PDB file of N, CA and C in Angstrom:
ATOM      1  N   UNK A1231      72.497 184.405  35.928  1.00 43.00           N
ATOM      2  CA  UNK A1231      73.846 184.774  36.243  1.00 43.00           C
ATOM      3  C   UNK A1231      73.955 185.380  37.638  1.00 43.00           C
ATOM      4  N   UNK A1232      73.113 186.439  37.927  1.00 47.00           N
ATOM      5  CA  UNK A1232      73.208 187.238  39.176  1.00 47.00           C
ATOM      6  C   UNK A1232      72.995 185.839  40.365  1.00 47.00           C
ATOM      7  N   UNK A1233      71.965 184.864  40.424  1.00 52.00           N
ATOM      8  CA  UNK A1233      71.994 183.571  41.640  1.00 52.00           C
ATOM      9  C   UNK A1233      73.129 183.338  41.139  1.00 52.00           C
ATOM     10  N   UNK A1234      73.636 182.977  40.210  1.00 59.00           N
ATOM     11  CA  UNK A1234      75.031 182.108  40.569  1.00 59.00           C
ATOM     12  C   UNK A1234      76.188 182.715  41.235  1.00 59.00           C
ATOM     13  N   UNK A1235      76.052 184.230  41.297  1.00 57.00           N
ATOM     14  CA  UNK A1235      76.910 185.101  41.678  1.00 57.00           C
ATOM     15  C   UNK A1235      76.702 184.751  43.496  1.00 57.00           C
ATOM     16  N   UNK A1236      75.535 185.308  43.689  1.00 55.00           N
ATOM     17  CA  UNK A1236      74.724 185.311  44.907  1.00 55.00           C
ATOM     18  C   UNK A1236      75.226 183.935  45.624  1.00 55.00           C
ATOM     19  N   UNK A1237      74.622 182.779  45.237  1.00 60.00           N
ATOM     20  CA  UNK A1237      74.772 181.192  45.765  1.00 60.00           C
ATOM     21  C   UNK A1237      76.584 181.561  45.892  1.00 60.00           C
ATOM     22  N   UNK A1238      77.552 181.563  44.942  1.00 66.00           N
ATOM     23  CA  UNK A1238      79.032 181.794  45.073  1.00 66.00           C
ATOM     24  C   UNK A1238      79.341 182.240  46.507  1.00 66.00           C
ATOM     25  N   UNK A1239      79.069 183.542  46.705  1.00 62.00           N
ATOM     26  CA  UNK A1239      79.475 185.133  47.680  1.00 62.00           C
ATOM     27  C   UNK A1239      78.731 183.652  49.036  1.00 62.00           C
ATOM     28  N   UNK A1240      77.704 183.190  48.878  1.00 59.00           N
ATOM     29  CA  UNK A1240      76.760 183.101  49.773  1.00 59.00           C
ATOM     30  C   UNK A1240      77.776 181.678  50.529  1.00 59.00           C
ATOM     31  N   UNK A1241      77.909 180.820  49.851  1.00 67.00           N
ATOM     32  CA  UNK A1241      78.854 179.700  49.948  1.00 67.00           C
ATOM     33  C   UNK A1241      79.801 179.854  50.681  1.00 67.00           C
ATOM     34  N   UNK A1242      80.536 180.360  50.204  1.00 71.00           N
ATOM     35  CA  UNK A1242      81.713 180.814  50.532  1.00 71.00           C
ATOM     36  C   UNK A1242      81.790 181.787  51.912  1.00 71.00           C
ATOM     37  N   UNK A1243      80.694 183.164  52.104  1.00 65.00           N
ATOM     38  CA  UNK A1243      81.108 183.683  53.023  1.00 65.00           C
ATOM     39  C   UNK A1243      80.048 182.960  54.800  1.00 65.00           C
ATOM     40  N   UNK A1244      79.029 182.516  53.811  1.00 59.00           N
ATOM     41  CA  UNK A1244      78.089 182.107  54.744  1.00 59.00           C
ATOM     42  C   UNK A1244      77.504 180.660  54.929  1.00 59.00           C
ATOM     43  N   UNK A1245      78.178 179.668  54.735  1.00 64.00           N
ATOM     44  CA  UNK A1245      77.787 178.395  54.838  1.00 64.00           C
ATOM     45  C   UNK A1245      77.363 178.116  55.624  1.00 64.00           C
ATOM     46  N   UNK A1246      76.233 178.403  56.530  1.00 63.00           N
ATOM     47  CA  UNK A1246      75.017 177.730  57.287  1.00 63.00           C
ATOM     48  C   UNK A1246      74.030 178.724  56.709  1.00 63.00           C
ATOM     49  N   UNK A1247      73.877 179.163  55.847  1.00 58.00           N
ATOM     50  CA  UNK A1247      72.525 179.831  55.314  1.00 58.00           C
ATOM     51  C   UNK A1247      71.658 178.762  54.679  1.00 58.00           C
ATOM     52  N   UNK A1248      70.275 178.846  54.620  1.00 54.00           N
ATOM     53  CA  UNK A1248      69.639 178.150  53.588  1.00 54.00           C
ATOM     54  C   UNK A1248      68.809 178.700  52.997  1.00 54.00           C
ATOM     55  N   UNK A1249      68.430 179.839  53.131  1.00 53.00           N
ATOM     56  CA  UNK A1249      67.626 180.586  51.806  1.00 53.00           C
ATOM     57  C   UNK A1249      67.695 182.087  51.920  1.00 53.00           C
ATOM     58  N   UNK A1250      67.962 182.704  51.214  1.00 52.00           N
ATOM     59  CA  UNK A1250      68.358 183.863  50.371  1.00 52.00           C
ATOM     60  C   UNK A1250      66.837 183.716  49.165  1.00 52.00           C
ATOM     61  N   UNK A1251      65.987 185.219  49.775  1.00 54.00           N
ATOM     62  CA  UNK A1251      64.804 185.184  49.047  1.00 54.00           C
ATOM     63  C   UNK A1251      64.585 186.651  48.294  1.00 54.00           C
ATOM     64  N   UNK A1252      64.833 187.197  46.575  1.00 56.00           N
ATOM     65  CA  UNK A1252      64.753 188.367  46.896  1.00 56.00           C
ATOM     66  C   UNK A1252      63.242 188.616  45.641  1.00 56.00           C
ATOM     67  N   UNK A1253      62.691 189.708  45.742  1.00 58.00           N
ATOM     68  CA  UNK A1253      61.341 189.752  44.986  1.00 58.00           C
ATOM     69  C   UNK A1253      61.452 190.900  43.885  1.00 58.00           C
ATOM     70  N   UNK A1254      61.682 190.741  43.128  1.00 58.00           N
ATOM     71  CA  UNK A1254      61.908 191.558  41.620  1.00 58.00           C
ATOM     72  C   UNK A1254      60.445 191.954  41.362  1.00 58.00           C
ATOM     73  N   UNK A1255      60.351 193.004  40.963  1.00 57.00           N
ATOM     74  CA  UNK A1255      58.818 193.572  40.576  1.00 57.00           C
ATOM     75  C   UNK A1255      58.314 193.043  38.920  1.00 57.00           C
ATOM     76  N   UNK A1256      59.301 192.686  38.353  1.00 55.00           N
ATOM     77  CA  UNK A1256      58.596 192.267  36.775  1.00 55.00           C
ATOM     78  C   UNK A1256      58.715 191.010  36.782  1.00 55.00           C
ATOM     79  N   UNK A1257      59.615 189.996  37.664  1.00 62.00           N
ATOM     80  CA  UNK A1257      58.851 188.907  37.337  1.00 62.00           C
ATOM     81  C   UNK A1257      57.861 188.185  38.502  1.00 62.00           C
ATOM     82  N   UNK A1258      57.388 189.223  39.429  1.00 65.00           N
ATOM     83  CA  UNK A1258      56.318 189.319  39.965  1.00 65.00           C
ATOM     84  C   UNK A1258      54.641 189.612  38.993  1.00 65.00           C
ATOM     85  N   UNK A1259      54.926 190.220  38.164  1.00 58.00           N
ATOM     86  CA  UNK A1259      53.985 190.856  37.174  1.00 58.00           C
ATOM     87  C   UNK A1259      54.007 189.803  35.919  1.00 58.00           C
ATOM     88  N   UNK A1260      55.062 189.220  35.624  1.00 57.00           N
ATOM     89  CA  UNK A1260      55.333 187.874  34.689  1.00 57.00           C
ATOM     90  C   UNK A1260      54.501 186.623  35.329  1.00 57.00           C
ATOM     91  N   UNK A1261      54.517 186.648  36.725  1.00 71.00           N
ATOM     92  CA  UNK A1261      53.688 185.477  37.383  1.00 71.00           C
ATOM     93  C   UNK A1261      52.263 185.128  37.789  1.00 71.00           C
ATOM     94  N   UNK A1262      51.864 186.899  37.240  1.00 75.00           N
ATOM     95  CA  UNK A1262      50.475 187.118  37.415  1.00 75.00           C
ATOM     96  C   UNK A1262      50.079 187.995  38.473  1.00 75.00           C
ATOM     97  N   UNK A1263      50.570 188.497  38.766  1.00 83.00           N
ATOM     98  CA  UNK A1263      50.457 189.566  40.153  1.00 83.00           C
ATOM     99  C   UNK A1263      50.186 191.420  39.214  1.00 83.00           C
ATOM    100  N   UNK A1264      49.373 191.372  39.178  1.00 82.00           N
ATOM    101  CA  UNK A1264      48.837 192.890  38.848  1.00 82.00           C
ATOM    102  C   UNK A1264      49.551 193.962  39.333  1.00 82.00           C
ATOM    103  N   UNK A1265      49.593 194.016  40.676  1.00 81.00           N
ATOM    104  CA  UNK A1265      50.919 195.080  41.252  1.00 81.00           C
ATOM    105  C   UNK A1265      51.411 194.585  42.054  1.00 81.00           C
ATOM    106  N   UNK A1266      53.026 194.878  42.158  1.00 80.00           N
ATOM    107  CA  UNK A1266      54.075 194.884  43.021  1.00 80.00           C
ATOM    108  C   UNK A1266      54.549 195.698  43.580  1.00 80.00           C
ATOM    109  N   UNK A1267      54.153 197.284  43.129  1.00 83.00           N
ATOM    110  CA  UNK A1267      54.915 197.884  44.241  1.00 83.00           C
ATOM    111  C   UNK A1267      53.692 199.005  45.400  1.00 83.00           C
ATOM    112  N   UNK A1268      52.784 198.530  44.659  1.00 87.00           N
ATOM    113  CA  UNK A1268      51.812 199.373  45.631  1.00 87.00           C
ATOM    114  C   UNK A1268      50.881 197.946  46.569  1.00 87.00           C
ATOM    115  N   UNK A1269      50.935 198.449  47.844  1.00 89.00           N
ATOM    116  CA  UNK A1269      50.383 197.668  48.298  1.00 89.00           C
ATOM    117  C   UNK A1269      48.796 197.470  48.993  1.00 89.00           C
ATOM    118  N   UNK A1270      47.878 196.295  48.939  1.00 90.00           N
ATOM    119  CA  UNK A1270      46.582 196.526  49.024  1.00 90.00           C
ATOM    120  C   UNK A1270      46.019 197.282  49.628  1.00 90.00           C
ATOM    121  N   UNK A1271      46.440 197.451  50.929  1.00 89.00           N
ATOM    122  CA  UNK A1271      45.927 197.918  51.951  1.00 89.00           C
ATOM    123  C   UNK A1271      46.614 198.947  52.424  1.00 89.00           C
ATOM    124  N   UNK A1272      46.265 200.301  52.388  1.00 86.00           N
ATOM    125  CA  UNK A1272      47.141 201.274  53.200  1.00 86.00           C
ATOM    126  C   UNK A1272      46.894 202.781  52.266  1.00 86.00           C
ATOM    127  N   UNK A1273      47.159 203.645  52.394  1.00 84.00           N
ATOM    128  CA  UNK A1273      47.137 205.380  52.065  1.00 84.00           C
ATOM    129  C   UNK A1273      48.694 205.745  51.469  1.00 84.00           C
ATOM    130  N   UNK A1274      48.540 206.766  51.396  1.00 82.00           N
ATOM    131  CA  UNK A1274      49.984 207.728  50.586  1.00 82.00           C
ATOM    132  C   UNK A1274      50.399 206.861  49.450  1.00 82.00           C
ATOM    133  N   UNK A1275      51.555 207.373  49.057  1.00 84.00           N
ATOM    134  CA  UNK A1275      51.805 206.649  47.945  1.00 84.00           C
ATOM    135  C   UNK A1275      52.515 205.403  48.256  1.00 84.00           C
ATOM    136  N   UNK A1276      52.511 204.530  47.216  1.00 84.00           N
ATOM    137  CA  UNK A1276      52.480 203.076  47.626  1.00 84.00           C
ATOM    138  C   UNK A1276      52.022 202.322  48.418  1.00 84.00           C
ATOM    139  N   UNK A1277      50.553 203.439  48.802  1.00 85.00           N
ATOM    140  CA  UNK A1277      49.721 202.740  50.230  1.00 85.00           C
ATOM    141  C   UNK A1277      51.108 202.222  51.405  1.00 85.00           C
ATOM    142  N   UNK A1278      51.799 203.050  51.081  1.00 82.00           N
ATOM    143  CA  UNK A1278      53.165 202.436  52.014  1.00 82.00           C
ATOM    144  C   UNK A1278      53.000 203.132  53.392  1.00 82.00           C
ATOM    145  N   UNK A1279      51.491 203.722  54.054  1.00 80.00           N
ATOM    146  CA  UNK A1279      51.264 203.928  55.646  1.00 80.00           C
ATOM    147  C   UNK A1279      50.259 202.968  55.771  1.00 80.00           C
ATOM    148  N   UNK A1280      50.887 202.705  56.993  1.00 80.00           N
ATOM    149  CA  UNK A1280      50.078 201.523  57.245  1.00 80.00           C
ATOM    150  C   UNK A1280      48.057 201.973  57.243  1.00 80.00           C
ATOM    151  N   UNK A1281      47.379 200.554  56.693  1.00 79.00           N
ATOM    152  CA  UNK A1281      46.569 200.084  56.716  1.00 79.00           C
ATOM    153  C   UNK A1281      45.603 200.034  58.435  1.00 79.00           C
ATOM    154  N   UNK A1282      45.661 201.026  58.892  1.00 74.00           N
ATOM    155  CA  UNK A1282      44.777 201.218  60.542  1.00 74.00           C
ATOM    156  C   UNK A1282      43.282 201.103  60.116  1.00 74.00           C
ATOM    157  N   UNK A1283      42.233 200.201  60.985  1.00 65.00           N
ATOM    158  CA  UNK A1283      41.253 200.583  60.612  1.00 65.00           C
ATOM    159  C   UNK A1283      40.301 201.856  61.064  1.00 65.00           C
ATOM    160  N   UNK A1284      41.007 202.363  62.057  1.00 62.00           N
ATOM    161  CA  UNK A1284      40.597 203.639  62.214  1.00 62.00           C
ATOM    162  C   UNK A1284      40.693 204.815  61.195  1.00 62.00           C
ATOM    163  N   UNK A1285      41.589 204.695  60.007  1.00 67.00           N
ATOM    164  CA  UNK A1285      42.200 205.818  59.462  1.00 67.00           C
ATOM    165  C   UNK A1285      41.213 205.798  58.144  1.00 67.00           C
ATOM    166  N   UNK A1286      40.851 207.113  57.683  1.00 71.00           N
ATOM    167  CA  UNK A1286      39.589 206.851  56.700  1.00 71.00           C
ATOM    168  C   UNK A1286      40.387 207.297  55.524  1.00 71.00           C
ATOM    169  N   UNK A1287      41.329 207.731  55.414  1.00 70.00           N
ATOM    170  CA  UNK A1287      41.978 207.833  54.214  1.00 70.00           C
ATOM    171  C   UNK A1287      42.808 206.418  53.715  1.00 70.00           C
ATOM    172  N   UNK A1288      42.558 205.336  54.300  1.00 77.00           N
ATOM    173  CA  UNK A1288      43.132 204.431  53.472  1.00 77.00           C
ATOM    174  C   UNK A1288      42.118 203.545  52.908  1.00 77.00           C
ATOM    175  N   UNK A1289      42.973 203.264  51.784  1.00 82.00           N
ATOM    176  CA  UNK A1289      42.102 202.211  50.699  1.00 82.00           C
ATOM    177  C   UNK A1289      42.511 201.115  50.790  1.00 82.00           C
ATOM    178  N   UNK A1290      41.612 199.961  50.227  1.00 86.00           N
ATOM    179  CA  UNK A1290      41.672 198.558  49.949  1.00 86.00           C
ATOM    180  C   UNK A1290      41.357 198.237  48.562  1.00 86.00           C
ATOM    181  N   UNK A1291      42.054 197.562  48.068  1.00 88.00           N
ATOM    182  CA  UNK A1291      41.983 196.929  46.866  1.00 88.00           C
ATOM    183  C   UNK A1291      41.109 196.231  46.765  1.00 88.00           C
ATOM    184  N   UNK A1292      40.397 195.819  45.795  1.00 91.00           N
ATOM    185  CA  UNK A1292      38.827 195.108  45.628  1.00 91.00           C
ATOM    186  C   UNK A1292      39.507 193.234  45.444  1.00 91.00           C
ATOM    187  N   UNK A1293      40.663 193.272  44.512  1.00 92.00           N
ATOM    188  CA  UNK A1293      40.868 191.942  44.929  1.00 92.00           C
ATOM    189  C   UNK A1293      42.919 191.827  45.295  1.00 92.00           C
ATOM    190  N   UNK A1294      42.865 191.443  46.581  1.00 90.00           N
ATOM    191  CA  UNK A1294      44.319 191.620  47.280  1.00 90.00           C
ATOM    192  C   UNK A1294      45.097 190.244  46.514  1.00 90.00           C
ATOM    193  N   UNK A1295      44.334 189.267  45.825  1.00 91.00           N
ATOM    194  CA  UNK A1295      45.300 188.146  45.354  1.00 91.00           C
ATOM    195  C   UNK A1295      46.068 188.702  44.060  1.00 91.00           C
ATOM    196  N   UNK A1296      45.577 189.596  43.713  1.00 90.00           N
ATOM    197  CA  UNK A1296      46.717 190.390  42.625  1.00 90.00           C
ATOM    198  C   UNK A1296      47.606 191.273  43.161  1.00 90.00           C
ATOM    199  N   UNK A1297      48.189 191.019  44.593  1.00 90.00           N
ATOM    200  CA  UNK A1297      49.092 191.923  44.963  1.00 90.00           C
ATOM    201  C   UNK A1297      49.710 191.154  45.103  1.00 90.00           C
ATOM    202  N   UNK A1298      51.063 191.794  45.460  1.00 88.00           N
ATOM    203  CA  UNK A1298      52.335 190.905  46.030  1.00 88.00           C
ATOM    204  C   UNK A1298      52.370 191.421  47.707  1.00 88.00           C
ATOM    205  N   UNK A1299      51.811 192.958  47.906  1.00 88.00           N
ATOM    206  CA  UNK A1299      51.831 192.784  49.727  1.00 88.00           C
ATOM    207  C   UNK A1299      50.301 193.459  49.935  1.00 88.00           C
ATOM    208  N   UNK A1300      50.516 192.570  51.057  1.00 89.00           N
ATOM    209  CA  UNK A1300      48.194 193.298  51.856  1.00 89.00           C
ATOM    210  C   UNK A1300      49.104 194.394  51.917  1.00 89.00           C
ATOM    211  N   UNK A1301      49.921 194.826  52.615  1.00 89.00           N
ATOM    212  CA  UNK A1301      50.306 196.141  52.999  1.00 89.00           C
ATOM    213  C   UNK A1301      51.486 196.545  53.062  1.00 89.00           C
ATOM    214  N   UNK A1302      52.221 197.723  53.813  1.00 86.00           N
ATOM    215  CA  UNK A1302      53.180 198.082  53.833  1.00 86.00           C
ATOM    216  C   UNK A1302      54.616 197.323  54.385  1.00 86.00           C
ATOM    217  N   UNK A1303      54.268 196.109  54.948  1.00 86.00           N
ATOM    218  CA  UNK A1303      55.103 195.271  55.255  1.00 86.00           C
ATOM    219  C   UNK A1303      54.576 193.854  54.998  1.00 86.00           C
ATOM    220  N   UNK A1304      53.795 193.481  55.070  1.00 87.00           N
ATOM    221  CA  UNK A1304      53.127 192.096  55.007  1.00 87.00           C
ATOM    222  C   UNK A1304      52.743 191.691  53.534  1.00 87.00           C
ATOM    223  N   UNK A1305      53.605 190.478  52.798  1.00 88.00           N
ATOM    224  CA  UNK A1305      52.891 190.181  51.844  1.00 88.00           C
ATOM    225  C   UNK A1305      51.575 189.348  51.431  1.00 88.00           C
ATOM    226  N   UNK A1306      51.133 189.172  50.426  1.00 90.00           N
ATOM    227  CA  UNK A1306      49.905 189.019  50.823  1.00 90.00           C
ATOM    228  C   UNK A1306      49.681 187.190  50.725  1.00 90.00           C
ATOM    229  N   UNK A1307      48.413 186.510  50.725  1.00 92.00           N
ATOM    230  CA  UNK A1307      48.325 185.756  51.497  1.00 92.00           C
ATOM    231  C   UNK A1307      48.741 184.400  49.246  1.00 92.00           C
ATOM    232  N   UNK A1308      48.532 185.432  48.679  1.00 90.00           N
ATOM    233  CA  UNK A1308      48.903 184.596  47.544  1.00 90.00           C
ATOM    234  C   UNK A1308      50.246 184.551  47.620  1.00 90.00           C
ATOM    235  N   UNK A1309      50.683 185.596  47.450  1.00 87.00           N
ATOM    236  CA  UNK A1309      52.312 185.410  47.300  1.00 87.00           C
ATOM    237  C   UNK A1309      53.060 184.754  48.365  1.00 87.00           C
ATOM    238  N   UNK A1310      52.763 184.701  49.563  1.00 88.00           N
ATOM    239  CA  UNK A1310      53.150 184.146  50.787  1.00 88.00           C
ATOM    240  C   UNK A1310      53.028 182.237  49.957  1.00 88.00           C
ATOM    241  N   UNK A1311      51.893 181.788  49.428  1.00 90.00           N
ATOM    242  CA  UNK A1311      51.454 180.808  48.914  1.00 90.00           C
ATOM    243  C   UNK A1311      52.965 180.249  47.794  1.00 90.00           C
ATOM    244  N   UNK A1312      52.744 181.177  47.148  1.00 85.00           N
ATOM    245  CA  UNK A1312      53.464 181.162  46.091  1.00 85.00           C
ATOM    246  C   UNK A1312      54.869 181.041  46.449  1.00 85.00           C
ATOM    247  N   UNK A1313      55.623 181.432  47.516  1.00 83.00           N
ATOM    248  CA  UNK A1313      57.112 181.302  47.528  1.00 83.00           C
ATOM    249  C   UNK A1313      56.898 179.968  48.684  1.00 83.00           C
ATOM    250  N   UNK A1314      55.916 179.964  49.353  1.00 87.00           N
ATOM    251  CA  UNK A1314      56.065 178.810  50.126  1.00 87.00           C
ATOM    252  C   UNK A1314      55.757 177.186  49.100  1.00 87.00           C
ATOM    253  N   UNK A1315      55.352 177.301  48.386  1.00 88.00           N
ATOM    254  CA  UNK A1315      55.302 175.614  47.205  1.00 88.00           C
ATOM    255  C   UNK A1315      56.364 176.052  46.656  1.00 88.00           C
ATOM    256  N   UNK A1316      57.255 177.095  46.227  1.00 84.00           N
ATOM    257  CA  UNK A1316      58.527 177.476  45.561  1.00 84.00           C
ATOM    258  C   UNK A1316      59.926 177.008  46.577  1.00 84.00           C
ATOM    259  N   UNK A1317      59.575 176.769  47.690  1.00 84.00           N
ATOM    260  CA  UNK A1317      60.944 176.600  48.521  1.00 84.00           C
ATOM    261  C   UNK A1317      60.658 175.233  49.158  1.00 84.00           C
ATOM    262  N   UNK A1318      58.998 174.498  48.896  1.00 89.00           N
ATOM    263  CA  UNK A1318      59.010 173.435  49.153  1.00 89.00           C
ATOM    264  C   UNK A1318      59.158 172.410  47.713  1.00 89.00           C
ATOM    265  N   UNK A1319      58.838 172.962  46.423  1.00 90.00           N
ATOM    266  CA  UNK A1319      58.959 171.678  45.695  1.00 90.00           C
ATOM    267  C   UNK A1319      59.456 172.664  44.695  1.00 90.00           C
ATOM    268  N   UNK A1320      60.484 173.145  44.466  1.00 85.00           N
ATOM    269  CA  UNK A1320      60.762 174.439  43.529  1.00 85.00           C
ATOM    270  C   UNK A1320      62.012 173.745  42.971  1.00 85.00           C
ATOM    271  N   UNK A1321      62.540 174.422  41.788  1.00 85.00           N
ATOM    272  CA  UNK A1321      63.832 173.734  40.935  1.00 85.00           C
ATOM    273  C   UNK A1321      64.493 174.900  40.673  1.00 85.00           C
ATOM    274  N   UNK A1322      65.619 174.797  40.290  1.00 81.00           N
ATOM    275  CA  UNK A1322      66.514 175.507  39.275  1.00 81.00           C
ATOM    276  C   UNK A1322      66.065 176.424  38.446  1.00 81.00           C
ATOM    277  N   UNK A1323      66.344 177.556  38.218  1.00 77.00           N
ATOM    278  CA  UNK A1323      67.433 178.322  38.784  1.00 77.00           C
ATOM    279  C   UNK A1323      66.776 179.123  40.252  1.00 77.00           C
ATOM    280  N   UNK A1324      65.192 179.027  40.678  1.00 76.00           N
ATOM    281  CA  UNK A1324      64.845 179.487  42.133  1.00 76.00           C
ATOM    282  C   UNK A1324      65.215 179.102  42.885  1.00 76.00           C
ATOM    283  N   UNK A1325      65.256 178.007  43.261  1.00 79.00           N
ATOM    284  CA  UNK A1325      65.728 176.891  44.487  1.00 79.00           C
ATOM    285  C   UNK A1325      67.039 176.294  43.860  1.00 79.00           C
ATOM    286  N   UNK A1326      68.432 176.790  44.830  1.00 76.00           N
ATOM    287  CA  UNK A1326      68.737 175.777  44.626  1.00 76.00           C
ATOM    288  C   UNK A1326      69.818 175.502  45.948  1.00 76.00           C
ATOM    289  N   UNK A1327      70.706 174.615  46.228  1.00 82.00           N
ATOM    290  CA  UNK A1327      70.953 173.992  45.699  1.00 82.00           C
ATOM    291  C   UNK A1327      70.067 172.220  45.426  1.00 82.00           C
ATOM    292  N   UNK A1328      68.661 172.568  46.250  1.00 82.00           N
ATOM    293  CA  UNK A1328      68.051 171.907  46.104  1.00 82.00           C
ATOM    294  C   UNK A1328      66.854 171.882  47.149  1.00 82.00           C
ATOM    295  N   UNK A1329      65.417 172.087  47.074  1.00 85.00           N
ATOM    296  CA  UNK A1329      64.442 172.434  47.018  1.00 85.00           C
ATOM    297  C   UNK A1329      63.644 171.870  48.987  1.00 85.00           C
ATOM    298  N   UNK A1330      63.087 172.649  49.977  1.00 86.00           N
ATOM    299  CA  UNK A1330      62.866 171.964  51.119  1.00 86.00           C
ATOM    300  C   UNK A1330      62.333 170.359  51.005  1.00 86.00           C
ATOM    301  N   UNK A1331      61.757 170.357  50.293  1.00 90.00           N
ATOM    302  CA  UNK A1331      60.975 168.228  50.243  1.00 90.00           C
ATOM    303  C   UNK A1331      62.258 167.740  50.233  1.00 90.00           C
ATOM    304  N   UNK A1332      63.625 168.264  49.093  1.00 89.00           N
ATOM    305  CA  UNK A1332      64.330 167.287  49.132  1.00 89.00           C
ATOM    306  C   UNK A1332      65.470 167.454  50.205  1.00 89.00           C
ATOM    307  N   UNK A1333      65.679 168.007  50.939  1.00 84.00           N
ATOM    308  CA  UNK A1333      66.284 168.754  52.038  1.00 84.00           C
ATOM    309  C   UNK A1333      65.554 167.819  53.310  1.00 84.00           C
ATOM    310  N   UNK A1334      64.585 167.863  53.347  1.00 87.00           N
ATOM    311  CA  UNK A1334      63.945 166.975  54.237  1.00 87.00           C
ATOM    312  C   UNK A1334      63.588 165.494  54.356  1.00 87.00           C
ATOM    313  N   UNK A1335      63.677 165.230  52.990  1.00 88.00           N
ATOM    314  CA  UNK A1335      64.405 163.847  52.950  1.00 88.00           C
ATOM    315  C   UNK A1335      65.983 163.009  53.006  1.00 88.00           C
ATOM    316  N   UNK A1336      66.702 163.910  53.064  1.00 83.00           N
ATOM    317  CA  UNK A1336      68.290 163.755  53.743  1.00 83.00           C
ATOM    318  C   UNK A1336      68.249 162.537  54.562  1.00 83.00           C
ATOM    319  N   UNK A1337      68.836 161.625  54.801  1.00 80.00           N
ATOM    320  CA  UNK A1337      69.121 161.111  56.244  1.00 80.00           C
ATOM    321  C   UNK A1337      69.773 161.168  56.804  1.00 80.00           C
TER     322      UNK A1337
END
């Protein structure tokens, strides 16, 4: 319901957009991602300072493909994976009104 709301508002106020991407933390964790809101690489809470390798108070996660970001801004190199085959061969209700392969086959 909420994309159809979104795609509507989006249509209507912004017709040259083509993707509107937003990342929900549970069905990040539904997709297999261990954590979403703390990120691999970095100190304080939510490892949300950046990841310096000078700085000895920050930690690294032993495996970063169960995150959704290496760090405090950068997601990580799975999830980057994961929305990029999602906006190239992705369906309904993620992609729509229809998916980059078929966008790029237009003539």
């Amino acid at each position: 319901m909420h994309h159809q709301i979104l795609h509507s508002y989006v249509s209507s106020n912004m017709p040259s957009s083509i993707v509107v991407f937003m990342i929900h933390s549970h069905f990040c964790q539904f997709i297999g991602f261990a954590q979403s809101r703390t990120a691999c690489c970095g100190s304080g809470p939510y490892r949300g300072v950046p990841c310096l390798v000078m700085m000895k108070s920050r930690k690294i996660c032993a495996n970063a493909s169960k995150y959704v970001f290496w760090d405090f801004a950068h997601p990580s190199s799975a999830f980057n994976n994961l929305v990029a085959n999602m906006i190239w061969e992705g369906s309904f209700p993620n992609v729509y009104p229809f998916n980059l392969k078929e966008f790029a086959s237009i003539p």
